[in-house]
Amino acid sequence: MTDDPRTIRVDEYLPHPPEKVWRALTEPELIARWLMPNDFKLAVGHRFTFQGQPIPQAGFGGVGHSEVLAFEPEKMLRIAWRAAPEDPSGLDSTVTFTLQPEGHGTRLLLEHTGFDLDDPYQAFSRRFMGSGWPGVVARISTVLG
Amino acid sequence: MDALTDEVFAALGNPVRRELLRLLLEGPRTVNDLASHFDMRRPSVSEHLRVLRAAGLVSERRAGRERHYRLEAGPLIEMQDWLHPYERFWRAQLKSLRETLEEL
């Protein structure tokens, strides 16, 4: 956790080498398995979408709009995490994945920043995301048994 | 979010009760010890503790003639999740990422 409510930091030790973790972060079919279906491509400026579940009451049409902002192979990937243009939340945030070799594995640091706390739609969106996109949650519980 | 009830929010909406929780963060204390930090009569402090107990935020244990109060972490952890929901989202996704990596 962090004291800055506009930024979220999460980290996870993964017992796999950085090159393998990098694949899971940058190959669309692998991203789809742990996050959401997408048309990601590893190229700065490439705009892509995440296909989630539409939730009308949150103003979320089901499609997240992203863009590759920066990357350094096997070290760092930064993407924009935006609401659809017609989405009233106006969410325009940034997610940065940083990979650090640690022992035989990788320490993956995730920083999600750019929340506008004064915007009630974004506040709602934060709550909604936290309660879990229904499909994602269902899949996780399947995976974890 | 089972532990995050209206009683929890109501209990936290009082400065004396928030101060009681802060004191209990350091470890269990007796009613007398807690009351000594406040400029109010002991029954008033006991009443605040009763509200905190009803909300599941503290628990009470009797030891002889003394009552010891301790913090119960559950509702506060859920409060943390509620205030930082994206953090919970990403934690869940990173667990899913870990599973995906196992299968590669």
CSV table of C-alpha atoms in Angstrom, one decimal:
chain,number,residue,atom,x,y,z
A,1,MET,CA,0.0,0.0,0.0
A,2,THR,CA,1.0,3.6,-0.2
A,3,ASP,CA,0.1,6.8,1.6
A,4,ASP,CA,-0.6,8.6,-1.7
A,5,PRO,CA,-4.2,7.8,-2.6
A,6,ARG,CA,-3.5,8.7,-6.3
A,7,THR,CA,-1.0,5.9,-6.6
A,8,ILE,CA,-1.2,2.2,-6.0
A,9,ARG,CA,1.9,0.1,-5.6
A,10,VAL,CA,1.8,-3.7,-5.5
A,11,ASP,CA,4.6,-6.1,-5.8
A,12,GLU,CA,4.9,-9.8,-6.2
A,13,TYR,CA,7.8,-12.3,-6.2
A,14,LEU,CA,7.5,-14.7,-9.1
A,15,PRO,CA,9.7,-17.8,-9.1
A,16,HIS,CA,10.4,-17.4,-12.8
A,17,PRO,CA,13.2,-15.6,-14.7
A,18,PRO,CA,12.5,-12.1,-16.0
A,19,GLU,CA,12.4,-13.3,-19.7
A,20,LYS,CA,9.5,-15.6,-18.9
A,21,VAL,CA,7.6,-13.0,-16.9
A,22,TRP,CA,8.2,-10.5,-19.7
A,23,ARG,CA,6.5,-13.0,-22.1
A,24,ALA,CA,3.4,-13.1,-19.9
A,25,LEU,CA,3.3,-9.3,-19.9
A,26,THR,CA,3.8,-8.8,-23.6
A,27,GLU,CA,2.2,-11.7,-25.5
A,28,PRO,CA,-1.5,-11.0,-26.1
A,29,GLU,CA,-2.7,-14.5,-25.6
A,30,LEU,CA,-0.8,-14.8,-22.3
A,31,ILE,CA,-2.0,-11.4,-21.1
A,32,ALA,CA,-5.5,-12.6,-21.8
A,33,ARG,CA,-5.0,-15.6,-19.5
A,34,TRP,CA,-4.2,-13.5,-16.4
A,35,LEU,CA,-5.8,-10.1,-17.2
A,36,MET,CA,-8.2,-9.7,-20.1
A,37,PRO,CA,-8.6,-10.3,-23.8
A,38,ASN,CA,-6.7,-7.7,-25.7
A,39,ASP,CA,-5.0,-6.7,-29.0
A,40,PHE,CA,-1.7,-5.7,-27.3
A,41,LYS,CA,1.4,-5.2,-29.4
A,42,LEU,CA,4.9,-4.4,-28.1
A,43,ALA,CA,5.4,-1.0,-29.8
A,44,VAL,CA,5.5,2.4,-28.3
A,45,GLY,CA,2.4,4.4,-29.4
A,46,HIS,CA,0.4,1.2,-30.2
A,47,ARG,CA,-3.2,1.7,-29.0
A,48,PHE,CA,-5.1,-1.3,-27.9
A,49,THR,CA,-8.1,-2.4,-25.9
A,50,PHE,CA,-9.0,-4.7,-23.1
A,51,GLN,CA,-12.3,-6.5,-23.4
A,52,GLY,CA,-14.0,-6.6,-20.0
A,53,GLN,CA,-17.5,-7.0,-18.8
A,54,PRO,CA,-19.8,-4.0,-19.4
A,55,ILE,CA,-21.3,-2.5,-16.3
A,56,PRO,CA,-23.7,0.3,-17.2
A,57,GLN,CA,-24.2,1.7,-13.7
A,58,ALA,CA,-20.4,2.4,-13.5
A,59,GLY,CA,-20.4,4.0,-16.9
A,60,PHE,CA,-18.1,1.2,-18.0
A,61,GLY,CA,-18.8,0.1,-21.5
A,62,GLY,CA,-16.7,-3.1,-21.2
A,63,VAL,CA,-13.8,-1.9,-23.2
A,64,GLY,CA,-10.7,-0.4,-21.6
A,65,HIS,CA,-8.5,1.8,-23.8
A,66,SER,CA,-4.8,1.5,-23.5
A,67,GLU,CA,-1.6,2.5,-25.2
A,68,VAL,CA,2.0,1.4,-24.9
A,69,LEU,CA,3.8,4.4,-23.5
A,70,ALA,CA,7.3,3.0,-22.9
A,71,PHE,CA,9.2,-0.2,-22.5
A,72,GLU,CA,12.6,-1.7,-21.9
A,73,PRO,CA,12.8,-5.4,-22.8
A,74,GLU,CA,12.6,-7.7,-19.7
A,75,LYS,CA,12.9,-4.6,-17.4
A,76,MET,CA,9.9,-2.2,-17.7
A,77,LEU,CA,6.6,-1.8,-19.4
A,78,ARG,CA,4.4,1.3,-19.1
A,79,ILE,CA,0.9,1.4,-20.5
A,80,ALA,CA,-1.9,4.0,-20.4
A,81,TRP,CA,-5.1,2.7,-18.6
A,82,ARG,CA,-8.0,4.8,-19.8
A,83,ALA,CA,-11.7,4.7,-19.9
A,84,ALA,CA,-13.5,4.7,-23.3
A,85,PRO,CA,-14.0,8.3,-24.7
A,86,GLU,CA,-17.7,8.0,-24.0
A,87,ASP,CA,-17.1,6.8,-20.5
A,88,PRO,CA,-18.1,9.5,-18.0
A,89,SER,CA,-15.3,8.5,-15.6
A,90,GLY,CA,-12.7,10.2,-17.7
A,91,LEU,CA,-10.1,7.9,-16.1
A,92,ASP,CA,-6.7,8.5,-17.6
A,93,SER,CA,-4.2,6.6,-15.6
A,94,THR,CA,-0.8,4.9,-16.1
A,95,VAL,CA,0.3,1.4,-15.1
A,96,THR,CA,4.0,0.6,-14.9
A,97,PHE,CA,5.4,-2.9,-14.5
A,98,THR,CA,9.0,-3.1,-13.4
A,99,LEU,CA,10.9,-6.4,-13.4
A,100,GLN,CA,13.8,-7.0,-11.1
A,101,PRO,CA,15.9,-10.2,-11.0
A,102,GLU,CA,15.7,-11.6,-7.5
A,103,GLY,CA,17.4,-15.0,-6.7
A,104,HIS,CA,16.1,-17.5,-9.3
A,105,GLY,CA,13.0,-15.4,-9.9
A,106,THR,CA,11.7,-12.0,-10.5
A,107,ARG,CA,10.3,-9.2,-8.3
A,108,LEU,CA,7.5,-7.6,-10.3
A,109,LEU,CA,6.6,-4.1,-9.1
A,110,LEU,CA,3.3,-2.6,-10.3
A,111,GLU,CA,2.6,1.1,-10.0
A,112,HIS,CA,-0.8,2.4,-11.0
A,113,THR,CA,-1.1,6.2,-10.8
A,114,GLY,CA,-3.2,9.1,-12.0
A,115,PHE,CA,-6.5,8.7,-10.2
A,116,ASP,CA,-8.5,11.9,-9.8
A,117,LEU,CA,-9.9,11.6,-6.4
A,118,ASP,CA,-12.2,14.6,-6.7
A,119,ASP,CA,-14.1,12.9,-9.5
A,120,PRO,CA,-17.1,10.9,-8.2
A,121,TYR,CA,-17.2,8.8,-11.3
A,122,GLN,CA,-13.6,7.8,-10.8
A,123,ALA,CA,-14.2,7.2,-7.1
A,124,PHE,CA,-17.0,4.9,-8.2
A,125,SER,CA,-14.8,3.3,-10.8
A,126,ARG,CA,-12.1,2.6,-8.2
A,127,ARG,CA,-14.7,0.9,-6.0
A,128,PHE,CA,-16.1,-1.0,-8.9
A,129,MET,CA,-12.7,-2.2,-10.1
A,130,GLY,CA,-11.8,-3.2,-6.6
A,131,SER,CA,-14.9,-5.3,-6.2
A,132,GLY,CA,-13.5,-7.1,-9.3
A,133,TRP,CA,-14.7,-7.3,-12.8
A,134,PRO,CA,-17.1,-10.2,-12.6
A,135,GLY,CA,-15.4,-12.3,-15.3
A,136,VAL,CA,-12.0,-11.8,-13.9
A,137,VAL,CA,-13.0,-12.8,-10.4
A,138,ALA,CA,-14.8,-15.9,-11.7
A,139,ARG,CA,-11.7,-17.0,-13.5
A,140,ILE,CA,-9.4,-16.4,-10.6
A,141,SER,CA,-11.6,-18.5,-8.3
A,142,THR,CA,-11.5,-21.2,-10.9
A,143,VAL,CA,-7.7,-21.0,-11.1
A,144,LEU,CA,-7.3,-21.0,-7.3
A,145,GLY,CA,-9.9,-23.7,-6.9
B,1,MET,CA,-17.1,-7.2,2.8
B,2,ASP,CA,-18.9,-9.0,5.6
B,3,ALA,CA,-17.1,-7.2,8.4
B,4,LEU,CA,-17.6,-3.8,6.9
B,5,THR,CA,-21.0,-3.0,8.4
B,6,ASP,CA,-22.8,0.2,9.1
B,7,GLU,CA,-21.8,-0.3,12.7
B,8,VAL,CA,-18.1,-0.1,11.7
B,9,PHE,CA,-18.6,3.2,9.9
B,10,ALA,CA,-20.7,4.6,12.8
B,11,ALA,CA,-18.2,3.4,15.3
B,12,LEU,CA,-15.3,5.1,13.5
B,13,GLY,CA,-17.3,8.3,13.2
B,14,ASN,CA,-16.3,9.4,16.7
B,15,PRO,CA,-13.0,10.9,17.7
B,16,VAL,CA,-12.9,9.2,21.1
B,17,ARG,CA,-13.4,5.8,19.5
B,18,ARG,CA,-10.7,6.5,16.9
B,19,GLU,CA,-8.3,7.5,19.7
B,20,LEU,CA,-9.2,4.3,21.6
B,21,LEU,CA,-8.4,2.2,18.5
B,22,ARG,CA,-5.1,4.1,18.1
B,23,LEU,CA,-4.2,3.3,21.7
B,24,LEU,CA,-5.1,-0.4,21.1
B,25,LEU,CA,-2.9,-0.5,18.0
B,26,GLU,CA,0.0,-0.6,20.5
B,27,GLY,CA,-1.4,-3.7,22.2
B,28,PRO,CA,-4.2,-4.9,24.6
B,29,ARG,CA,-5.1,-2.5,27.4
B,30,THR,CA,-7.3,-2.5,30.4
B,31,VAL,CA,-10.3,-0.2,30.7
B,32,ASN,CA,-8.6,1.8,33.5
B,33,ASP,CA,-5.5,2.2,31.4
B,34,LEU,CA,-7.6,3.4,28.4
B,35,ALA,CA,-9.7,5.7,30.6
B,36,SER,CA,-6.7,7.4,32.0
B,37,HIS,CA,-6.0,8.9,28.5
B,38,PHE,CA,-9.4,10.7,28.4
B,39,ASP,CA,-10.9,13.6,30.3
B,40,MET,CA,-14.1,11.7,30.9
B,41,ARG,CA,-15.6,9.3,33.4
B,42,ARG,CA,-14.9,5.6,33.1
B,43,PRO,CA,-18.5,4.6,32.3
B,44,SER,CA,-18.4,6.9,29.3
B,45,VAL,CA,-15.2,5.2,28.0
B,46,SER,CA,-16.8,1.8,28.7
B,47,GLU,CA,-19.8,2.9,26.6
B,48,HIS,CA,-17.5,3.8,23.7
B,49,LEU,CA,-15.7,0.4,24.0
B,50,ARG,CA,-19.1,-1.3,23.9
B,51,VAL,CA,-19.9,0.4,20.6
B,52,LEU,CA,-16.4,-0.7,19.2
B,53,ARG,CA,-17.1,-4.2,20.4
B,54,ALA,CA,-20.5,-4.3,18.8
B,55,ALA,CA,-18.9,-3.3,15.5
B,56,GLY,CA,-16.3,-6.1,15.8
B,57,LEU,CA,-13.5,-3.7,16.0
B,58,VAL,CA,-12.3,-4.7,19.5
B,59,SER,CA,-12.7,-7.8,21.7
B,60,GLU,CA,-12.9,-8.0,25.4
B,61,ARG,CA,-11.3,-10.6,27.7
B,62,ARG,CA,-11.8,-10.8,31.5
B,63,ALA,CA,-8.7,-11.5,33.6
B,64,GLY,CA,-9.7,-11.5,37.3
B,65,ARG,CA,-11.4,-8.2,38.0
B,66,GLU,CA,-9.9,-6.5,35.0
B,67,ARG,CA,-11.3,-6.3,31.5
B,68,HIS,CA,-8.7,-6.3,28.7
B,69,TYR,CA,-9.5,-4.9,25.3
B,70,ARG,CA,-7.7,-5.8,22.1
B,71,LEU,CA,-7.9,-4.6,18.5
B,72,GLU,CA,-9.6,-6.9,16.0
B,73,ALA,CA,-8.0,-6.5,12.6
B,74,GLY,CA,-10.7,-7.9,10.3
B,75,PRO,CA,-12.9,-4.8,9.8
B,76,LEU,CA,-9.8,-2.5,9.5
B,77,ILE,CA,-8.3,-4.7,6.8
B,78,GLU,CA,-11.6,-4.6,4.9
B,79,MET,CA,-11.6,-0.9,5.3
B,80,GLN,CA,-8.2,-0.8,3.7
B,81,ASP,CA,-9.5,-2.8,0.8
B,82,TRP,CA,-12.5,-0.5,0.5
B,83,LEU,CA,-10.3,2.6,0.4
B,84,HIS,CA,-7.8,1.1,-2.0
B,85,PRO,CA,-9.8,-1.2,-4.3
B,86,TYR,CA,-7.5,-1.1,-7.3
B,87,GLU,CA,-4.8,-2.4,-5.0
B,88,ARG,CA,-6.9,-5.4,-4.4
B,89,PHE,CA,-7.7,-5.8,-8.1
B,90,TRP,CA,-4.0,-5.9,-9.0
B,91,ARG,CA,-3.2,-8.3,-6.2
B,92,ALA,CA,-5.7,-10.6,-7.6
B,93,GLN,CA,-4.4,-10.2,-11.1
B,94,LEU,CA,-0.8,-10.8,-10.1
B,95,LYS,CA,-1.9,-14.1,-8.4
B,96,SER,CA,-3.5,-15.0,-11.7
B,97,LEU,CA,-0.3,-14.0,-13.5
B,98,ARG,CA,1.6,-16.4,-11.1
B,99,GLU,CA,-0.8,-19.2,-12.1
B,100,THR,CA,-0.3,-18.4,-15.8
B,101,LEU,CA,3.5,-18.6,-15.4
B,102,GLU,CA,3.2,-22.0,-13.7
B,103,GLU,CA,1.5,-23.3,-16.8
B,104,LEU,CA,4.1,-22.0,-19.3
